[in-house]
mmCIF file of C-alpha atoms and ligand atoms in Angstrom:
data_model
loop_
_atom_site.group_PDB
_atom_site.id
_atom_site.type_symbol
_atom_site.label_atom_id
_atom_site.label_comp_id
_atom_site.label_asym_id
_atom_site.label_seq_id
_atom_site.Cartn_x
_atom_site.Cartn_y
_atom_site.Cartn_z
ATOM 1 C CA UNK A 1 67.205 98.142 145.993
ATOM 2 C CA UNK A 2 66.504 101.264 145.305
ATOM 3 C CA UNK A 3 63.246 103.633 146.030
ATOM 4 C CA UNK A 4 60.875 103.536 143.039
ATOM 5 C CA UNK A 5 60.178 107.465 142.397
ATOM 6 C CA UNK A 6 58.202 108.412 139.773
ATOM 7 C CA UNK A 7 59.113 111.803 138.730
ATOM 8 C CA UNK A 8 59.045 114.499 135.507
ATOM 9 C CA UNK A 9 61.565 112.249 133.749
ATOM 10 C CA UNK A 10 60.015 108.536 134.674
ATOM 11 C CA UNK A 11 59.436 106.956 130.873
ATOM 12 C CA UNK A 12 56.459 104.633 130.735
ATOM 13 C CA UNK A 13 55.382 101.382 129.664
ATOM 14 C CA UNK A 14 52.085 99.927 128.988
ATOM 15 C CA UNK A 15 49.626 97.296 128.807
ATOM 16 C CA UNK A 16 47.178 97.540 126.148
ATOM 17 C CA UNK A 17 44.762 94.977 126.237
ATOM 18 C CA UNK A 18 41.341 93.598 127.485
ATOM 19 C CA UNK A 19 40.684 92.888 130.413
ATOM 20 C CA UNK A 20 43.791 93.705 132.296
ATOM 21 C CA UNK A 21 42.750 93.746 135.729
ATOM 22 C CA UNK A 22 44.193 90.257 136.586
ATOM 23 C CA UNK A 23 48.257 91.106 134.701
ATOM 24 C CA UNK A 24 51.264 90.551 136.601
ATOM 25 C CA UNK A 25 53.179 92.315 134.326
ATOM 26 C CA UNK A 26 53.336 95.069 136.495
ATOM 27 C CA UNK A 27 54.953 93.144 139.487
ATOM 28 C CA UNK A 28 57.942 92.424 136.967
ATOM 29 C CA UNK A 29 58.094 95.071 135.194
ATOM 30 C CA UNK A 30 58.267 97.665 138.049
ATOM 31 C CA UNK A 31 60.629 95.220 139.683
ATOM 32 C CA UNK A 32 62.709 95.331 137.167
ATOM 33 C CA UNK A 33 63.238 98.916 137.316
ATOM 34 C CA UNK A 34 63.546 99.111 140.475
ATOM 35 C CA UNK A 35 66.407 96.163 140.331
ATOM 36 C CA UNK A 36 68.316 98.377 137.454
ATOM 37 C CA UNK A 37 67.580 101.527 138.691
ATOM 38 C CA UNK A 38 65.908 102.728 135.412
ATOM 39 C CA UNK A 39 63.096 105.498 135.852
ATOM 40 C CA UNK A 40 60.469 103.781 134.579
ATOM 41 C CA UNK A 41 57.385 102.762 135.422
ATOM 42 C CA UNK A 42 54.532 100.481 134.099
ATOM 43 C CA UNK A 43 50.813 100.603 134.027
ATOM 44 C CA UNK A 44 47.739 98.321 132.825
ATOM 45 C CA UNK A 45 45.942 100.425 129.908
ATOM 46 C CA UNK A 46 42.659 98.768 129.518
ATOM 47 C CA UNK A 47 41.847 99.250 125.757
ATOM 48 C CA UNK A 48 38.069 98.511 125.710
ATOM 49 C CA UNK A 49 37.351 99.907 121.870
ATOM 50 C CA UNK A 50 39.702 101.489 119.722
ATOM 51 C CA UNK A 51 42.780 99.906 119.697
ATOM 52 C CA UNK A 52 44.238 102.300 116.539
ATOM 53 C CA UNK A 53 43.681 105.161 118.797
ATOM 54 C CA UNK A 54 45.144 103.730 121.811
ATOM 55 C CA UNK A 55 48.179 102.807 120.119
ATOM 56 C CA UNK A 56 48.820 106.077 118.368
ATOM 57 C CA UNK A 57 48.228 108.066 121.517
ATOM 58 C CA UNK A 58 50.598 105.749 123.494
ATOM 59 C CA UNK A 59 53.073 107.165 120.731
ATOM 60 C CA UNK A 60 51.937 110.587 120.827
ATOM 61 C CA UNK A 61 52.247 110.667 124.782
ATOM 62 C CA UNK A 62 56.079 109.513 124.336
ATOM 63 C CA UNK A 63 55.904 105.882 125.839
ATOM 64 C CA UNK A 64 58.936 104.226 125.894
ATOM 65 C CA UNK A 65 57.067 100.828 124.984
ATOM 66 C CA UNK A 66 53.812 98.676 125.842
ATOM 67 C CA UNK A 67 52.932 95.208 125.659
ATOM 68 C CA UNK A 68 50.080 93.817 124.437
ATOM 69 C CA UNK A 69 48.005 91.005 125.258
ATOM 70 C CA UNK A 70 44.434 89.561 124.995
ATOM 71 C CA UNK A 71 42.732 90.294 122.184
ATOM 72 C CA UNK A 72 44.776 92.588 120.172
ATOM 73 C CA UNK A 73 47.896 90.403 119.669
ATOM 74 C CA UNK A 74 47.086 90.283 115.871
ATOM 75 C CA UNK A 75 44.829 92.886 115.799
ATOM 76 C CA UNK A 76 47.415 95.648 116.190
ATOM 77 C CA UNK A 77 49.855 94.451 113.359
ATOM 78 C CA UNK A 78 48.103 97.148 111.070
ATOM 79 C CA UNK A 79 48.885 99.832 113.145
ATOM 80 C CA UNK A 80 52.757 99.119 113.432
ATOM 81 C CA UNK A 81 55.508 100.850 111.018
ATOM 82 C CA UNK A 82 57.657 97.925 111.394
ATOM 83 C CA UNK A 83 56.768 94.082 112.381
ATOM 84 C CA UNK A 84 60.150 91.818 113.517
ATOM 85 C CA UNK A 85 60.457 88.758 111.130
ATOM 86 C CA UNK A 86 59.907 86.185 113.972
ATOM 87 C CA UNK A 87 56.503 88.100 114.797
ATOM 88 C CA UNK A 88 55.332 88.416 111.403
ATOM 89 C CA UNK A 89 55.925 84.567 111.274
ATOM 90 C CA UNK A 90 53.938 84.130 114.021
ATOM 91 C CA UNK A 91 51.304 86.182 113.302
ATOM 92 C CA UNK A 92 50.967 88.324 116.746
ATOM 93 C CA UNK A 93 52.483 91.039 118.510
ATOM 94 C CA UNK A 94 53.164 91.201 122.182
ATOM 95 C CA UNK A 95 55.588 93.966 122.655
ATOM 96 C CA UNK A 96 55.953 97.648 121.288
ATOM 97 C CA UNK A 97 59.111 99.365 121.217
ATOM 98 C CA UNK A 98 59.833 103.070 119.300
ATOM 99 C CA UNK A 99 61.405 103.834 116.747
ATOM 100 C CA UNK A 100 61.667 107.289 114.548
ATOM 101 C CA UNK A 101 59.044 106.138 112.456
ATOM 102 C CA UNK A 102 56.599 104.310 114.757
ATOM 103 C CA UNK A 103 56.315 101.571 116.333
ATOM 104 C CA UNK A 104 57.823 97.576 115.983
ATOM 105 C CA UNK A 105 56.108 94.947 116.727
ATOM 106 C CA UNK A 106 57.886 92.413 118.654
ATOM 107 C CA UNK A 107 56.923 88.517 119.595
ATOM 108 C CA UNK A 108 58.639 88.106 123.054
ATOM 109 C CA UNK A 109 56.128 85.158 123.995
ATOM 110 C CA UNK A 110 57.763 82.645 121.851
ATOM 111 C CA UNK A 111 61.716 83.704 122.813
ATOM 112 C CA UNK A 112 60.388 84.013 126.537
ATOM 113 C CA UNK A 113 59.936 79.934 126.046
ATOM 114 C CA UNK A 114 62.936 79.428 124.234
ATOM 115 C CA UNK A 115 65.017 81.436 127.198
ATOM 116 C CA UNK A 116 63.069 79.385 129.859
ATOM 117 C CA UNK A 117 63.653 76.437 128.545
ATOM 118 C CA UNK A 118 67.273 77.111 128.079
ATOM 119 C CA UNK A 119 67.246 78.139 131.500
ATOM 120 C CA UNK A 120 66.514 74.765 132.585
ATOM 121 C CA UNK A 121 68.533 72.953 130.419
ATOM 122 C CA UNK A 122 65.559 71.821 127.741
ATOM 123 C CA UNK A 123 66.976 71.324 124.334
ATOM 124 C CA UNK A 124 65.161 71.744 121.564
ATOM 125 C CA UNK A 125 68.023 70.853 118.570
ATOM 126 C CA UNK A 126 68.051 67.080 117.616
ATOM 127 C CA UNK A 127 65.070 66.353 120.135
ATOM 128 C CA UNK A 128 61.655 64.596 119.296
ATOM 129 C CA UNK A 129 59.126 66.508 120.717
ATOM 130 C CA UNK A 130 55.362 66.071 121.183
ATOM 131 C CA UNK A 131 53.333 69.195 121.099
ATOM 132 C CA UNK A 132 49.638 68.925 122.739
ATOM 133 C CA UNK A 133 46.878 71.081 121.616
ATOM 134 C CA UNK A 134 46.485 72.852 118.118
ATOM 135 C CA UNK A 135 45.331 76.528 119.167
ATOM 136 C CA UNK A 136 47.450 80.104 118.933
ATOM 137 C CA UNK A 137 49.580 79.076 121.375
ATOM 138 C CA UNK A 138 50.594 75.855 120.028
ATOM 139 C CA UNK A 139 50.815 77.196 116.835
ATOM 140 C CA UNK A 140 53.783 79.470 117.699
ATOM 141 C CA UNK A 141 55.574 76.674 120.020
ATOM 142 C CA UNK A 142 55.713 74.315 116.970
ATOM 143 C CA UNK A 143 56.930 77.186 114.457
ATOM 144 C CA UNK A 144 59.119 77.872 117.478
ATOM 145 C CA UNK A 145 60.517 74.791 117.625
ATOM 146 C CA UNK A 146 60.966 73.982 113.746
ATOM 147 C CA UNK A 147 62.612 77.483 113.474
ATOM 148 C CA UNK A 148 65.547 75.421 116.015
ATOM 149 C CA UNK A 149 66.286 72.212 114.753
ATOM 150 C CA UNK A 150 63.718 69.765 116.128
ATOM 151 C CA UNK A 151 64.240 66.561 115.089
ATOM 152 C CA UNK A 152 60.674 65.314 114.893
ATOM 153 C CA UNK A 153 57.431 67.316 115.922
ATOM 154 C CA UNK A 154 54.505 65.401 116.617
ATOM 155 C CA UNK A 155 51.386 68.300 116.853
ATOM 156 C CA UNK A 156 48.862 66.224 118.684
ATOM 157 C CA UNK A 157 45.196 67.518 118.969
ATOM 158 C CA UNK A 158 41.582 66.400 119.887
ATOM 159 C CA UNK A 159 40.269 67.512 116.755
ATOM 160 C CA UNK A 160 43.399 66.258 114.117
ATOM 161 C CA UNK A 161 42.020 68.670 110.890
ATOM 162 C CA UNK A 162 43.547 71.709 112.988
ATOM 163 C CA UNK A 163 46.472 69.996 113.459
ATOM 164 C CA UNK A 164 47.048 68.825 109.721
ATOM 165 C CA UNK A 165 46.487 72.564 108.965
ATOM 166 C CA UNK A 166 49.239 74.038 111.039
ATOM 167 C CA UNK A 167 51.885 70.925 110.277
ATOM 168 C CA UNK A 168 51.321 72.422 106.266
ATOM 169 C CA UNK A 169 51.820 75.926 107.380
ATOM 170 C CA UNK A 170 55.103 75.651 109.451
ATOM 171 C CA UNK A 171 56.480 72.936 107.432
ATOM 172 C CA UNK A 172 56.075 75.261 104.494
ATOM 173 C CA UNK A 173 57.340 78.103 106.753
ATOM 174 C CA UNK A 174 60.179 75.744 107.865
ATOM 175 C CA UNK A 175 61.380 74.578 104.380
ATOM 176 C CA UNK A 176 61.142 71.025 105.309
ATOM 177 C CA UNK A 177 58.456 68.190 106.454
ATOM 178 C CA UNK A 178 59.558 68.624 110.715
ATOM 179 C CA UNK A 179 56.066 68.264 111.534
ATOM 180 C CA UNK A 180 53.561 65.424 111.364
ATOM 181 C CA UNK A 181 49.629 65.945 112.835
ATOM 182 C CA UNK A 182 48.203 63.227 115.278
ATOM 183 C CA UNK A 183 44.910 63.156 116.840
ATOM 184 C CA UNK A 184 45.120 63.037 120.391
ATOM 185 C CA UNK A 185 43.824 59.209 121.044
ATOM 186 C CA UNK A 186 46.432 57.961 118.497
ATOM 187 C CA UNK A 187 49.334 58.508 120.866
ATOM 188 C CA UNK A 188 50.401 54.749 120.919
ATOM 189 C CA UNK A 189 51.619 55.121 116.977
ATOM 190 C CA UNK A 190 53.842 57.560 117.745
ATOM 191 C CA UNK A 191 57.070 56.126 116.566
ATOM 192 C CA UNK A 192 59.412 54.784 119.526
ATOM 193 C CA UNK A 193 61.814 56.673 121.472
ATOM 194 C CA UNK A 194 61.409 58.943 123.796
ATOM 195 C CA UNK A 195 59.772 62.259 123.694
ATOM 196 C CA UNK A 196 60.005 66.374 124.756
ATOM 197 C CA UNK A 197 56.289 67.119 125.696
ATOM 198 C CA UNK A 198 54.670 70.622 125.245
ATOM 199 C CA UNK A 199 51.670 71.197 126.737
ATOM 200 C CA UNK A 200 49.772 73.895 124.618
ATOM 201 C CA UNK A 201 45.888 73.285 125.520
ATOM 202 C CA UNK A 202 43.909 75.226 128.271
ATOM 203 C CA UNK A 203 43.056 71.579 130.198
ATOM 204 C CA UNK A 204 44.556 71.714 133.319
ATOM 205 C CA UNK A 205 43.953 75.382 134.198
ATOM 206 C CA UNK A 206 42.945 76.618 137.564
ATOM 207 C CA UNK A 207 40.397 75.517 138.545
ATOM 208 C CA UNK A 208 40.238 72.656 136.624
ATOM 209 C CA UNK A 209 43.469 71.013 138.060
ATOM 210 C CA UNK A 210 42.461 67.392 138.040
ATOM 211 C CA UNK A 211 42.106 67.570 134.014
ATOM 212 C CA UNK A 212 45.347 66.612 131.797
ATOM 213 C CA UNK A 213 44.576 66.409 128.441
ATOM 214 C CA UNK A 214 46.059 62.684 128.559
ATOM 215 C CA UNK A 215 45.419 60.842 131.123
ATOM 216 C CA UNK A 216 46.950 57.422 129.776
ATOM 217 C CA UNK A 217 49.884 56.146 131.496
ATOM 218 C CA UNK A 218 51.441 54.377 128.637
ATOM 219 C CA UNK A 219 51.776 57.710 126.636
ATOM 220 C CA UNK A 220 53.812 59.301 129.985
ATOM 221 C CA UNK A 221 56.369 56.522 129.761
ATOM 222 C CA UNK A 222 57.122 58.325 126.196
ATOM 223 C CA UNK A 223 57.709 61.256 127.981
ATOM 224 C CA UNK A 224 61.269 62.372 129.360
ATOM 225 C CA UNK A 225 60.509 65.865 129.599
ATOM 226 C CA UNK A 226 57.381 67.530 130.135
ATOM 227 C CA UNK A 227 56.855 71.360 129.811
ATOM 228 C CA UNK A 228 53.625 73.045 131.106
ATOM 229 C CA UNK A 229 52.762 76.427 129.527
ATOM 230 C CA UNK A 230 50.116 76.207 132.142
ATOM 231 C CA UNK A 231 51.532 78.461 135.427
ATOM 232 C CA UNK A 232 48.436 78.591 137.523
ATOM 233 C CA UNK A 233 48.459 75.821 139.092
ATOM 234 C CA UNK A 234 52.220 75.322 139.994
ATOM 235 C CA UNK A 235 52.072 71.877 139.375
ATOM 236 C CA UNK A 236 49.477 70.704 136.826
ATOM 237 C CA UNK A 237 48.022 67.146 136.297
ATOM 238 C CA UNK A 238 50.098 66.738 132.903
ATOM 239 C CA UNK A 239 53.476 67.381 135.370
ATOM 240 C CA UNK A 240 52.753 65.097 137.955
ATOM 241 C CA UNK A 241 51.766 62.600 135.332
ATOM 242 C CA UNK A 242 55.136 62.889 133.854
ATOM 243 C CA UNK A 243 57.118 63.095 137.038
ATOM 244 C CA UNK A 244 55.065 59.827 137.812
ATOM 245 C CA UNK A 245 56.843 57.628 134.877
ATOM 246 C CA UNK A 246 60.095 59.573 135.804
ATOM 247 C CA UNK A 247 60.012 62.282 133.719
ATOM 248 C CA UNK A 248 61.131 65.637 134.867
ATOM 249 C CA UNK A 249 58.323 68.519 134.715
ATOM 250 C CA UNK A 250 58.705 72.248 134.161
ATOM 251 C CA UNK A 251 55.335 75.021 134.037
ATOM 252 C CA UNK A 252 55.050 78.051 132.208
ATOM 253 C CA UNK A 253 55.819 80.599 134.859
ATOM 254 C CA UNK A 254 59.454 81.357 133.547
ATOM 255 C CA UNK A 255 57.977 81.601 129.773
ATOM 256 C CA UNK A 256 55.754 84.390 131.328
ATOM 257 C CA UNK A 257 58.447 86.157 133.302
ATOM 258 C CA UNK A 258 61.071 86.058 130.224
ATOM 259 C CA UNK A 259 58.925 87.335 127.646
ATOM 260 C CA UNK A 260 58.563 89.965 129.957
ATOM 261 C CA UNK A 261 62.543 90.069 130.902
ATOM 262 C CA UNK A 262 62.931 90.246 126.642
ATOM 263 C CA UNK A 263 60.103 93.206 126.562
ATOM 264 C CA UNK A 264 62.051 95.128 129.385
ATOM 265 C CA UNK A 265 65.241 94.735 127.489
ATOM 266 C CA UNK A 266 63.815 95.851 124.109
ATOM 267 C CA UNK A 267 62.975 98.974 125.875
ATOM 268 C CA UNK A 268 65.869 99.646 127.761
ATOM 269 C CA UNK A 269 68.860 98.569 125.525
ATOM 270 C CA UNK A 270 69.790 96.473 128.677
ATOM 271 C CA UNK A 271 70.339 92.899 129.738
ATOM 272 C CA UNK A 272 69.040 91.421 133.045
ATOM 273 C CA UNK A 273 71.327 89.530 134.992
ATOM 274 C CA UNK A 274 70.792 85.870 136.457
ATOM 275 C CA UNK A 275 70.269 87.212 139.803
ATOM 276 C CA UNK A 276 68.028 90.222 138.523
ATOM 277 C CA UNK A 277 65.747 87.501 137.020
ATOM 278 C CA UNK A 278 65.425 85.321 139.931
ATOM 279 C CA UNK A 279 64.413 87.838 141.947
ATOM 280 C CA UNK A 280 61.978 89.176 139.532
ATOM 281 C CA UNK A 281 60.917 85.114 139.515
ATOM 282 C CA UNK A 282 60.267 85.070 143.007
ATOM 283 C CA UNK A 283 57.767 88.279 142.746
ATOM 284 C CA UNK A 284 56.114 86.696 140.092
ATOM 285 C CA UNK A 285 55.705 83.722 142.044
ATOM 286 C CA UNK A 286 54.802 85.233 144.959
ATOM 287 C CA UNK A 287 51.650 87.127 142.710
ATOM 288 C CA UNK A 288 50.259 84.016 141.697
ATOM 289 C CA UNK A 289 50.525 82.461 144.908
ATOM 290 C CA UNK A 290 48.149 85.424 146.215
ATOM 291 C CA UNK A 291 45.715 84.708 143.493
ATOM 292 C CA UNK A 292 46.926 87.683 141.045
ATOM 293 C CA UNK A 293 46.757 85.954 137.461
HETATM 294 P P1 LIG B 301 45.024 79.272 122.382
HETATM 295 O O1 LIG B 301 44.886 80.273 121.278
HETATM 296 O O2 LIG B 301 45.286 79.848 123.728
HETATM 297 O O3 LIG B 301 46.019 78.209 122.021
HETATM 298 P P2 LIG B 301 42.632 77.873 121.548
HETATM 299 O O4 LIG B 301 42.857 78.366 120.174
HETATM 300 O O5 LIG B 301 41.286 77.999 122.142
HETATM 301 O O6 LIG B 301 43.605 78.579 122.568
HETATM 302 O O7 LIG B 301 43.117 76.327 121.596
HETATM 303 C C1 LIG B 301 42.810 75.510 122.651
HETATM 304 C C2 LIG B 301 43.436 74.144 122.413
HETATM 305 O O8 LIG B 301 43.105 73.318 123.541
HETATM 306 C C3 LIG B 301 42.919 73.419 121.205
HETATM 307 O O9 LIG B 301 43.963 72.634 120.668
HETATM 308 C C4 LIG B 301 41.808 72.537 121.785
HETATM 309 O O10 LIG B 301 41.508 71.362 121.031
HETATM 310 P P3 LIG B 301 40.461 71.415 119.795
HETATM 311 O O11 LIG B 301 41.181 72.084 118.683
HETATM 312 O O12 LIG B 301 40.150 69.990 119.525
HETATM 313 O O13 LIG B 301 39.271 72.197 120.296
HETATM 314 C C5 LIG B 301 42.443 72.142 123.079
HETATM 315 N N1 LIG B 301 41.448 71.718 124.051
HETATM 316 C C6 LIG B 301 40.652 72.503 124.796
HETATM 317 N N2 LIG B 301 39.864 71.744 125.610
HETATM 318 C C7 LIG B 301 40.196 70.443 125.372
HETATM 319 C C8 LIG B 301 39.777 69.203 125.908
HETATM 320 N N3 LIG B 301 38.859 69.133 126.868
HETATM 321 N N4 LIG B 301 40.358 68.087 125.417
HETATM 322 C C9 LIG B 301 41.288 68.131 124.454
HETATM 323 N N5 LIG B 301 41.747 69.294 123.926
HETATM 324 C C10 LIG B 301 41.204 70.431 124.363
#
């Protein structure tokens, strides 16, 4: 691999968000440079007022791209020329990348999932899924998932008026009735057959890692397939409950580390190789291990 020497000609990328402190895009992102041999390097940009201002002078400073996270992923829409159709769908922004007349908006959050779940062999076409939780996040999975051929999409959620509210938008966004709304204890009507499970709520999150937001073992035997957006722990409650009734269990760590393999490509015109992205992986892996989140 070779050196990582920042120079007059190093382009850089950015995190614009708040707080940034605990990121690990850096680790991947830098890796990834170094892997390619790109100049580039990328820094956290804590934004703590003025996000207009930050954006523009990210532009007027010549950055090759940012990303942006927490809590300017809809807030900085206004301040983009252009917004990709998948992002505008989804309502939020994660990734900046130039063009003559400003910058586009990009959602590399939702793809990153798609990719990772590719990656390990998850379809999505023809399946049945369940999808726990009704916030941002699970928002953008079901739209994700309409937008490629689920069969069925069961959006499952403690408090079921949320739910009913984002089933109407993406089924409208959709074209067609692919989601129904559920509240969370109702799990036993959901029709027979067995189920893809997305989990999309906070419960379960370091250091709360004896919380699943089910806990019943009759809805796990539902379950072939359980995916974690959770990455911190490794290996959540919800995944051990579905590796229990012999499901097999994936986390969120390779959603995180493609959206930012899609962001790095954006910028660079490139594509990362298999091998490229395991090793970025394994630095990824190795930062949350040492407590970086
Ligand atoms: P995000 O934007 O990251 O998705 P959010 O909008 O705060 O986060 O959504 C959090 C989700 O986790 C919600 O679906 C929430 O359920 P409610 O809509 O009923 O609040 C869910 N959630 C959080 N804590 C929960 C708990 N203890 N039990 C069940 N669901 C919970």
């Amino acid at each position: 691999m070779q050196e990582h020497i920042i120079n007059g000609s190093t382009k850089v990328c950015g995190l614009l968000g708040n707080p940034v402190e605990h990121t690990m895009s850096p680790l991947v992102q830098n890796y990834l440079a170094r892997v390619t041999g790109h100049n580039r390097v990328y820094i956290p940009l804590p934004v703590k007022a003025d996000l207009e201002a930050a954006v523009k002078g990210a532009e007027a400073m010549g950055f090759l791209g940012c990303n942006v996270t927490v809590p300017y992923k809809s807030q900085v829409i206004p301040y983009l020329s252009e917004v990709d159709e998948l992002a505008a769908q989804i309502g939020a922004v994660n990734t900046l990348v130039r063009t003559e007349q400003g910058w586009k908006g990009y959602n590399t959050d939702m793809p990153g999932l798609h990719r990772a779940m590719m990656e390990d062999g998850v379809e999505i076409a023809g399946e049945k899924i369940v999808i726990l939780g009704a916030g941002g996040v699970a928002r953008a999975v079901a739209l994700l998932m309409a937008r490629n051929e689920a069969k069925e999409i069961y959006l499952m959620n403690r408090t079921v008026e949320k739910a009913e509210a984002i089933a109407a938008e993406v089924n409208a966004k959709a074209g067609r009735p692919v989601v129904k709304a559920m509240a969370l204890a109702d799990y036993m009507e959901l029709p027979s057959g067995k189920y893809l499970a997305i989990q999309a709520t906070s419960v379960g999150m370091h250091p709360h890692t004896e919380e699943a937001v089910i806990t019943e073992e009759a809805f796990y035997e539902k379950i072939h397939t359980g995916y974690d957006l959770i990455y911190n722990p490794a290996d959540t409650k919800f995944m051990q409950l579905v590796k229990a009734h012999g499901g097999k269990a994936y986390n969120g760590l390779k959603m995180l580390l493609f959206q930012g393999i899609i962001a790095y490509e954006l910028w660079n015109d490139t594509k990362i190789t298999k091998e490229q992205a395991a090793g970025a992986y394994e630095v990824l892996a190795a930062g949350v291990e040492r407590g970086v989140k």
